[in-house]
Every structure is written in structure tokens, then in C-alpha cells.
Amino acid sequence: NTNKMIGTNSLIVRAASLLVAFAPISHSFVVPSAPHHVPRRVHLGSSNADTCIEPRLCSSSTSLSMTADAGIVEQLADPVLLQHIATGGALALAGDVIAQSLLSEVRPRSFPPEDWDKVRTAAFVAFGGIYTGGVQHFIFGFLNATFDEALVRLALAQFFFIPFCYYPTFLLMVPALRAGWESEDGFGSEEATLRREELFAETLSKIPSVLLRNWGFWLPVQFVQFNFVPVDLQVTYCAAFGVIWNAILSWSTSSTDAAASATEKNA
């Protein structure tokens, strides 16, 4: 029991370390947008004095550069961003434990399940904090600051960012973390490489069907989001629905696998 507790604590520490180390990287996924309280069409670099927020900042390129750097640092230290990262990680933890409980073959079922895959959960927590909490903080800020129509924001979120940002990031990140943490020899070992390739292929094969389910669930959810949910609450709103999405996806996948297994036995 002591060894299990030490192993669990080690995974949690690794996941938390990743959240701290990679949180700034989330800024690079999206072109930085103006802070939410700044009017959309006001730019520091404009030559028009009427659109310059601070006239003294427009006097030299050096001042503009220093202000831009300070703005990036300020955004990365934004308490709302840090809150979103923590919320994304916490809700990813809840979502994956619920999902594994639904899929567990051990009876009676428990929460967390007796066959809980803690490495998988740690990888999902890291992804939830970095992408769901961190990257989506900037994505939603960009969409809300740039596009007036809620339907345009919805279309870009679901038909651009999900297939071209969310899933590629998931494919590159989660299998690599799981493989590295599962291997006793670390991320660079042959064992970890083979396991990463196995997980990558397994996940990639499920994406087409999962993407269709994703649109069926998330299009109405994000329609409400972009029409009625305040910008600062949109990441939390999505992370909360992500718990429900994980449970539904796990249940439907489990049902499909069970049906396929029964068909094979009957054949």
C-alpha cells in the first residue's frame, strides 16, 4: 500500500510539474488577442492618434516593444488564466476517473475503480490543464474579441480548432506522457517508444467516429456558450461539460465494444 501511495503521489507531482512548466506554451497556440476590456479595433501600433490608448506609448518603437513584452507577461500571469489551468486539470481528473469507473470490469464497481489506471489519469490531467484550461483561454478570448457573430465563433471552434488544434495536440501529448510514465526506463527508452506508437495508432483509429460524436454533443453546448456564457466563464463551462462528455463517450464506447464482443461469441 505504501508503494502504491508513493507511486500515485509521484504521478500527481509529475502532472502538476507539467502544468507549471508548460502553461506559458499555451500562449503560442493562438495569436494573442487584445485583453477583453480593450475595444477590439484599438491597437497600440496604430499611427492614428485617435486610436492610441496611451500617446506616450506611441512615441517610439522601443516603448512599443517593451509594452508588448510586458503585456505578454501580464497575460501569462493573469489570475483568470491560472484559474482556468487549475480548473481544466481538476475537471479532467474527475472526468477520467468517472470514465474509467464506467469501463471497469471489476465488480462491484467503485469510485475510483480498483483497476484505476493512474498513469492515464495523470496524462489527462496534464492535457486538461495545458489545453482545456490554458490554450482554450486564449482561443475563446481570440474568438470573442475578433468575431461579432456567435455562429462564426461556434463554427471556428468546432470545425477548425477541434480537428486542427485539439486532436493533434492530444495525439502528440497524451500517448507520449503515458508511454514515458509507464516505462521504468523513462521517455527515451525503446519500451516507451513502442508503447507511444501503440497508443498513438489506437487513438488515431478512433478519431473519425469520436469526431462525429464530438460535434453531436458540443455543437449545442457551445452554441449556448457563445451566445449566453460570459467570456471569463467559458473555459470553466467547457471543462464542466467535458466531464459529462467523457462519461457519455466511455459509456457508448463500452456498449459498442460489448456488442461487438457478443457478436463474435455468437458467430
Tab-separated table of C-alpha atoms in Angstrom:
chain	number	residue	atom	x	y	z
A	1	ASN	CA	0.000	0.000	0.000
A	2	THR	CA	2.862	2.344	0.823
A	3	ASN	CA	4.435	1.729	-2.607
A	4	LYS	CA	1.107	2.418	-4.328
A	5	MET	CA	0.709	5.687	-2.411
A	6	ILE	CA	4.262	6.731	-3.317
A	7	GLY	CA	3.627	5.878	-6.984
A	8	THR	CA	0.345	7.818	-7.035
A	9	ASN	CA	1.910	10.845	-5.353
A	10	SER	CA	4.788	10.728	-7.850
A	11	LEU	CA	2.395	10.800	-10.810
A	12	ILE	CA	0.416	13.676	-9.331
A	13	VAL	CA	3.642	15.634	-8.747
A	14	ARG	CA	4.732	14.982	-12.365
A	15	ALA	CA	1.384	16.122	-13.732
A	16	ALA	CA	1.441	19.248	-11.576
A	17	SER	CA	5.011	19.986	-12.695
A	18	LEU	CA	3.934	19.758	-16.328
A	19	LEU	CA	1.103	22.209	-15.735
A	20	VAL	CA	3.528	24.734	-14.267
A	21	ALA	CA	6.236	24.142	-16.872
A	22	PHE	CA	4.038	24.182	-19.961
A	23	ALA	CA	1.407	26.742	-19.043
A	24	PRO	CA	3.283	29.546	-20.857
A	25	ILE	CA	3.434	27.397	-24.016
A	26	SER	CA	-0.346	27.579	-24.298
A	27	HIS	CA	0.080	31.204	-25.341
A	28	SER	CA	1.852	30.143	-28.538
A	29	PHE	CA	-1.093	28.189	-29.935
A	30	VAL	CA	-3.146	31.280	-30.732
A	31	VAL	CA	-2.335	34.743	-31.977
A	32	PRO	CA	-2.534	36.889	-28.820
A	33	SER	CA	-5.687	38.949	-28.690
A	34	ALA	CA	-6.272	42.254	-27.003
A	35	PRO	CA	-7.347	41.998	-23.354
A	36	HIS	CA	-11.088	41.575	-23.062
A	37	HIS	CA	-11.634	45.047	-21.664
A	38	VAL	CA	-9.818	46.726	-24.600
A	39	PRO	CA	-12.015	47.696	-27.588
A	40	ARG	CA	-11.474	45.272	-30.474
A	41	ARG	CA	-10.376	47.820	-33.040
A	42	VAL	CA	-7.937	49.747	-30.817
A	43	HIS	CA	-4.270	48.882	-31.496
A	44	LEU	CA	-1.150	50.117	-29.773
A	45	GLY	CA	0.763	50.209	-33.043
A	46	SER	CA	-1.665	52.444	-34.942
A	47	SER	CA	-0.329	55.691	-36.355
A	48	ASN	CA	-3.674	57.375	-35.764
A	49	ALA	CA	-3.502	59.346	-32.545
A	50	ASP	CA	-7.236	58.821	-32.000
A	51	THR	CA	-6.707	55.058	-31.702
A	52	CYS	CA	-3.655	55.165	-29.468
A	53	ILE	CA	-4.557	54.146	-25.924
A	54	GLU	CA	-1.529	55.901	-24.399
A	55	PRO	CA	0.011	58.676	-26.586
A	56	ARG	CA	3.344	58.381	-24.801
A	57	LEU	CA	3.500	54.689	-25.777
A	58	CYS	CA	3.305	55.620	-29.460
A	59	SER	CA	6.415	57.823	-29.343
A	60	SER	CA	8.968	55.108	-30.105
A	61	SER	CA	9.259	51.538	-31.276
A	62	THR	CA	11.270	50.717	-28.157
A	63	SER	CA	8.399	51.728	-25.918
A	64	LEU	CA	6.002	49.666	-28.007
A	65	SER	CA	8.254	46.602	-27.790
A	66	MET	CA	8.628	46.908	-24.022
A	67	THR	CA	4.886	47.375	-23.642
A	68	ALA	CA	4.174	44.313	-25.802
A	69	ASP	CA	6.570	42.182	-23.736
A	70	ALA	CA	5.002	43.442	-20.531
A	71	GLY	CA	1.546	42.665	-21.950
A	72	ILE	CA	2.524	39.055	-22.695
A	73	VAL	CA	3.947	38.572	-19.205
A	74	GLU	CA	0.828	40.156	-17.721
A	75	GLN	CA	-1.434	37.815	-19.706
A	76	LEU	CA	0.531	34.719	-18.652
A	77	ALA	CA	0.333	35.824	-15.002
A	78	ASP	CA	-3.374	36.570	-15.297
A	79	PRO	CA	-5.167	35.016	-12.280
A	80	VAL	CA	-8.040	34.045	-14.583
A	81	LEU	CA	-5.650	32.048	-16.798
A	82	LEU	CA	-4.137	30.297	-13.775
A	83	GLN	CA	-7.627	29.548	-12.502
A	84	HIS	CA	-8.584	28.087	-15.886
A	85	ILE	CA	-5.469	25.867	-15.921
A	86	ALA	CA	-6.246	24.560	-12.435
A	87	THR	CA	-9.926	24.064	-13.285
A	88	GLY	CA	-9.120	22.253	-16.529
A	89	GLY	CA	-6.772	19.878	-14.726
A	90	ALA	CA	-9.156	19.219	-11.827
A	91	LEU	CA	-12.145	18.506	-14.060
A	92	ALA	CA	-10.004	16.297	-16.326
A	93	LEU	CA	-9.124	14.302	-13.209
A	94	ALA	CA	-12.796	13.891	-12.320
A	95	GLY	CA	-13.784	13.087	-15.904
A	96	ASP	CA	-11.171	10.369	-16.426
A	97	VAL	CA	-11.829	8.684	-13.086
A	98	ILE	CA	-15.562	8.614	-13.882
A	99	ALA	CA	-14.822	7.264	-17.357
A	100	GLN	CA	-12.582	4.514	-16.006
A	101	SER	CA	-15.196	3.642	-13.384
A	102	LEU	CA	-17.759	3.151	-16.142
A	103	LEU	CA	-15.378	0.974	-18.152
A	104	SER	CA	-14.073	-1.076	-15.228
A	105	GLU	CA	-14.725	-4.809	-15.407
A	106	VAL	CA	-14.196	-5.244	-11.666
A	107	ARG	CA	-17.421	-5.868	-9.752
A	108	PRO	CA	-18.806	-4.347	-7.674
A	109	ARG	CA	-17.954	-1.018	-9.250
A	110	SER	CA	-16.258	1.598	-7.133
A	111	PHE	CA	-15.075	5.181	-7.444
A	112	PRO	CA	-12.219	5.254	-8.198
A	113	PRO	CA	-12.199	1.754	-9.678
A	114	GLU	CA	-9.944	-0.947	-8.239
A	115	ASP	CA	-8.183	-1.244	-11.610
A	116	TRP	CA	-7.681	2.534	-11.862
A	117	ASP	CA	-5.016	3.429	-14.438
A	118	LYS	CA	-3.345	6.299	-12.588
A	119	VAL	CA	-0.826	6.954	-15.368
A	120	ARG	CA	-3.620	7.553	-17.874
A	121	THR	CA	-5.362	9.879	-15.430
A	122	ALA	CA	-2.145	11.841	-14.816
A	123	ALA	CA	-1.702	12.305	-18.590
A	124	PHE	CA	-5.290	13.515	-18.934
A	125	VAL	CA	-4.831	15.937	-16.031
A	126	ALA	CA	-1.761	17.427	-17.721
A	127	PHE	CA	-3.604	17.748	-21.044
A	128	GLY	CA	-6.703	19.164	-19.328
A	129	GLY	CA	-4.681	21.847	-17.575
A	130	ILE	CA	-2.496	22.808	-20.531
A	131	TYR	CA	-5.003	22.644	-23.404
A	132	THR	CA	-8.532	22.700	-21.955
A	133	GLY	CA	-7.611	25.324	-19.393
A	134	GLY	CA	-4.625	27.159	-20.885
A	135	VAL	CA	-4.891	27.046	-24.669
A	136	GLN	CA	-8.674	27.438	-24.726
A	137	HIS	CA	-8.348	30.515	-22.513
A	138	PHE	CA	-6.620	32.215	-25.448
A	139	ILE	CA	-8.738	30.580	-28.148
A	140	PHE	CA	-12.009	31.756	-26.621
A	141	GLY	CA	-10.539	35.182	-25.909
A	142	PHE	CA	-9.444	35.456	-29.550
A	143	LEU	CA	-12.811	34.302	-30.931
A	144	ASN	CA	-14.845	36.601	-28.713
A	145	ALA	CA	-12.611	39.607	-29.360
A	146	THR	CA	-12.429	39.123	-33.128
A	147	PHE	CA	-15.840	37.918	-34.337
A	148	ASP	CA	-19.187	39.530	-33.594
A	149	GLU	CA	-21.403	36.646	-34.715
A	150	ALA	CA	-21.804	33.785	-32.251
A	151	LEU	CA	-22.343	31.320	-35.096
A	152	VAL	CA	-18.992	32.283	-36.636
A	153	ARG	CA	-17.255	31.706	-33.292
A	154	LEU	CA	-19.031	28.359	-32.961
A	155	ALA	CA	-18.085	27.263	-36.478
A	156	LEU	CA	-14.410	28.176	-36.000
A	157	ALA	CA	-14.252	26.495	-32.590
A	158	GLN	CA	-15.759	23.222	-33.774
A	159	PHE	CA	-14.677	22.945	-37.390
A	160	PHE	CA	-11.209	24.491	-37.171
A	161	PHE	CA	-9.773	24.424	-33.651
A	162	ILE	CA	-11.134	20.990	-32.684
A	163	PRO	CA	-9.864	18.974	-35.698
A	164	PHE	CA	-6.693	21.012	-36.329
A	165	CYS	CA	-5.579	22.008	-32.803
A	166	TYR	CA	-7.314	19.907	-30.150
A	167	TYR	CA	-6.871	16.424	-31.635
A	168	PRO	CA	-3.309	16.922	-32.957
A	169	THR	CA	-2.245	18.235	-29.537
A	170	PHE	CA	-3.955	15.314	-27.820
A	171	LEU	CA	-2.300	12.804	-30.179
A	172	LEU	CA	1.158	14.252	-29.631
A	173	MET	CA	0.878	14.787	-25.900
A	174	VAL	CA	-1.187	12.085	-24.168
A	175	PRO	CA	0.338	8.929	-25.734
A	176	ALA	CA	3.844	10.325	-25.139
A	177	LEU	CA	3.151	11.106	-21.478
A	178	ARG	CA	1.505	7.756	-20.822
A	179	ALA	CA	4.294	5.814	-22.513
A	180	GLY	CA	7.050	7.718	-20.726
A	181	TRP	CA	5.469	7.443	-17.290
A	182	GLU	CA	4.631	3.760	-17.738
A	183	SER	CA	8.198	2.840	-18.705
A	184	GLU	CA	10.699	2.228	-15.919
A	185	ASP	CA	13.487	3.477	-18.189
A	186	GLY	CA	11.835	6.816	-18.988
A	187	PHE	CA	10.683	8.602	-22.111
A	188	GLY	CA	13.682	7.813	-24.314
A	189	SER	CA	13.621	4.045	-23.885
A	190	GLU	CA	12.688	1.583	-26.610
A	191	GLU	CA	9.841	0.334	-24.457
A	192	ALA	CA	8.403	3.847	-24.188
A	193	THR	CA	8.775	4.406	-27.939
A	194	LEU	CA	6.909	1.212	-28.814
A	195	ARG	CA	4.177	1.961	-26.270
A	196	ARG	CA	3.804	5.527	-27.567
A	197	GLU	CA	3.410	4.278	-31.141
A	198	GLU	CA	0.824	1.727	-29.986
A	199	LEU	CA	-1.209	4.329	-28.095
A	200	PHE	CA	-0.908	6.815	-30.963
A	201	ALA	CA	-2.243	4.296	-33.500
A	202	GLU	CA	-5.048	3.214	-31.165
A	203	THR	CA	-6.153	6.794	-30.524
A	204	LEU	CA	-5.819	7.844	-34.167
A	205	SER	CA	-8.081	4.994	-35.303
A	206	LYS	CA	-10.887	6.230	-33.036
A	207	ILE	CA	-10.783	9.901	-34.031
A	208	PRO	CA	-13.189	9.799	-37.049
A	209	SER	CA	-16.036	8.244	-35.040
A	210	VAL	CA	-15.233	10.291	-31.945
A	211	LEU	CA	-15.225	13.499	-34.002
A	212	LEU	CA	-18.789	12.828	-35.196
A	213	ARG	CA	-19.920	12.214	-31.623
A	214	ASN	CA	-17.994	15.331	-30.597
A	215	TRP	CA	-20.000	17.522	-32.982
A	216	GLY	CA	-23.282	15.938	-31.896
A	217	PHE	CA	-22.547	16.805	-28.270
A	218	TRP	CA	-20.514	20.022	-28.438
A	219	LEU	CA	-22.326	21.990	-31.154
A	220	PRO	CA	-25.397	22.658	-28.963
A	221	VAL	CA	-23.236	23.063	-25.843
A	222	GLN	CA	-21.028	25.695	-27.462
A	223	PHE	CA	-23.987	27.367	-29.149
A	224	VAL	CA	-25.153	28.203	-25.630
A	225	GLN	CA	-21.599	29.118	-24.639
A	226	PHE	CA	-21.009	31.711	-27.346
A	227	ASN	CA	-24.483	33.211	-27.025
A	228	PHE	CA	-25.038	33.356	-23.275
A	229	VAL	CA	-21.942	32.494	-21.190
A	230	PRO	CA	-19.607	35.365	-20.118
A	231	VAL	CA	-16.117	35.171	-21.647
A	232	ASP	CA	-14.306	34.620	-18.336
A	233	LEU	CA	-16.561	31.644	-17.533
A	234	GLN	CA	-16.412	29.921	-20.914
A	235	VAL	CA	-13.355	27.745	-20.171
A	236	THR	CA	-14.892	26.554	-16.891
A	237	TYR	CA	-18.202	25.943	-18.666
A	238	CYS	CA	-16.499	23.755	-21.311
A	239	ALA	CA	-14.387	21.902	-18.757
A	240	ALA	CA	-17.513	21.090	-16.724
A	241	PHE	CA	-19.310	19.733	-19.770
A	242	GLY	CA	-16.123	17.832	-20.583
A	243	VAL	CA	-16.759	15.654	-17.516
A	244	ILE	CA	-20.191	14.726	-18.917
A	245	TRP	CA	-18.719	14.229	-22.402
A	246	ASN	CA	-16.073	11.801	-21.087
A	247	ALA	CA	-18.719	9.789	-19.259
A	248	ILE	CA	-21.000	9.592	-22.325
A	249	LEU	CA	-18.119	8.701	-24.622
A	250	SER	CA	-16.831	5.992	-22.308
A	251	TRP	CA	-20.301	4.507	-21.860
A	252	SER	CA	-21.051	4.485	-25.597
A	253	THR	CA	-17.634	3.017	-26.414
A	254	SER	CA	-18.081	0.370	-23.742
A	255	SER	CA	-21.526	-0.516	-25.087
A	256	THR	CA	-20.186	-0.784	-28.640
A	257	ASP	CA	-17.286	-2.995	-27.543
A	258	ALA	CA	-19.636	-5.217	-25.554
A	259	ALA	CA	-21.954	-5.607	-28.526
A	260	ALA	CA	-19.054	-6.457	-30.822
A	261	SER	CA	-17.759	-8.996	-28.326
A	262	ALA	CA	-21.177	-10.618	-28.058
A	263	THR	CA	-21.446	-10.789	-31.846
A	264	GLU	CA	-18.053	-12.511	-32.084
A	265	LYS	CA	-19.064	-15.056	-29.463
A	266	ASN	CA	-22.353	-15.824	-31.230
A	267	ALA	CA	-20.509	-16.210	-34.526
